[in-house]
């Protein structure tokens, strides 16, 4: 990884921590897949946009309805638990 890419990732991580008031290091708990039968949704202010069959990194199980996730483009947001499948 180049220095420029590393600095960009660090900046994205700091932005995530500020936006979601997340403290501590960012650790991936597990990976889950978006249900292939689910409808694709556009992201909102704090919601992550969804694509069918996409693999997401789970950062935090926030409550019974939502999970805090990161996609392959290092974008963060909440995802409904109803559309997630374990790998």
Short mmCIF file of C-alpha atoms in Angstrom, two decimals:
data_model
loop_
_atom_site.label_atom_id
_atom_site.label_comp_id
_atom_site.label_asym_id
_atom_site.label_seq_id
_atom_site.Cartn_x
_atom_site.Cartn_y
_atom_site.Cartn_z
CA UNK A 1 0.00 0.00 0.00
CA UNK A 2 1.37 3.40 -0.90
CA UNK A 3 1.78 6.21 1.59
CA UNK A 4 -0.95 8.23 -0.13
CA UNK A 5 -3.45 5.35 0.09
CA UNK A 6 -2.55 4.73 3.73
CA UNK A 7 -3.12 8.39 4.65
CA UNK A 8 -6.46 8.35 2.78
CA UNK A 9 -7.61 5.30 4.75
CA UNK A 10 -6.58 6.93 8.03
CA UNK A 11 -8.54 10.06 7.09
CA UNK A 12 -11.63 7.97 6.24
CA UNK A 13 -11.35 6.15 9.58
CA UNK A 14 -11.10 9.42 11.54
CA UNK A 15 -14.10 10.80 9.65
CA UNK A 16 -16.05 7.64 10.52
CA UNK A 17 -15.15 7.88 14.21
CA UNK A 18 -16.27 11.49 14.37
CA UNK A 19 -19.53 10.95 12.44
CA UNK A 20 -20.65 7.89 14.42
CA UNK A 21 -19.06 8.91 17.76
CA UNK A 22 -17.10 5.66 17.70
CA UNK A 23 -14.29 5.39 20.23
CA UNK A 24 -11.37 3.02 20.19
CA UNK A 25 -9.85 1.07 17.34
CA UNK A 26 -11.93 -0.16 14.43
CA UNK A 27 -12.03 -3.97 14.57
CA UNK A 28 -13.94 -6.20 12.19
CA UNK A 29 -16.07 -8.60 14.24
CA UNK A 30 -17.25 -10.76 11.34
CA UNK A 31 -18.34 -10.60 7.73
CA UNK A 32 -21.93 -10.90 6.55
CA UNK A 33 -23.62 -10.90 3.16
CA UNK A 34 -26.53 -8.78 2.00
CA UNK A 35 -29.46 -11.06 1.14
CA UNK A 36 -29.55 -11.64 -2.66
CA UNK A 37 -33.36 -11.44 -2.52
CA UNK A 38 -33.33 -8.05 -0.77
CA UNK A 39 -34.13 -4.85 -2.63
CA UNK A 40 -31.19 -2.57 -3.32
CA UNK A 41 -31.28 0.66 -1.31
CA UNK A 42 -29.50 3.95 -1.62
CA UNK A 43 -27.63 5.18 1.39
CA UNK A 44 -28.72 8.10 3.50
CA UNK A 45 -27.03 10.31 6.05
CA UNK A 46 -25.84 7.42 8.23
CA UNK A 47 -27.17 4.45 6.26
CA UNK A 48 -24.98 2.41 3.95
CA UNK A 49 -26.16 1.81 0.40
CA UNK A 50 -26.91 -1.87 -0.25
CA UNK A 51 -26.22 -4.10 -3.23
CA UNK A 52 -27.49 -7.65 -3.48
CA UNK A 53 -24.92 -10.28 -2.50
CA UNK A 54 -22.39 -7.73 -1.26
CA UNK A 55 -20.03 -8.84 1.54
CA UNK A 56 -19.83 -6.34 4.41
CA UNK A 57 -17.47 -6.12 7.39
CA UNK A 58 -19.40 -5.89 10.67
CA UNK A 59 -17.89 -3.25 12.96
CA UNK A 60 -20.52 -3.22 15.72
CA UNK A 61 -23.85 -4.85 16.55
CA UNK A 62 -25.63 -1.64 17.60
CA UNK A 63 -29.17 -2.83 18.41
CA UNK A 64 -31.82 -5.38 17.41
CA UNK A 65 -32.61 -3.59 14.13
CA UNK A 66 -29.28 -2.28 12.82
CA UNK A 67 -25.64 -3.23 12.41
CA UNK A 68 -22.75 -0.83 11.83
CA UNK A 69 -20.89 -2.06 8.74
CA UNK A 70 -18.13 -1.18 6.26
CA UNK A 71 -18.24 -2.04 2.55
CA UNK A 72 -15.39 -2.79 0.15
CA UNK A 73 -14.98 0.92 -0.70
CA UNK A 74 -14.33 1.63 3.03
CA UNK A 75 -17.64 3.44 3.43
CA UNK A 76 -19.36 3.07 6.78
CA UNK A 77 -23.02 3.08 7.76
CA UNK A 78 -25.95 1.34 9.39
CA UNK A 79 -27.55 -1.69 7.72
CA UNK A 80 -30.85 -3.33 8.73
CA UNK A 81 -30.35 -6.75 10.32
CA UNK A 82 -33.30 -8.11 8.32
CA UNK A 83 -31.31 -8.03 5.06
CA UNK A 84 -28.10 -9.58 6.43
CA UNK A 85 -27.12 -13.24 6.15
CA UNK A 86 -24.22 -14.92 7.99
CA UNK A 87 -21.43 -16.36 5.83
#
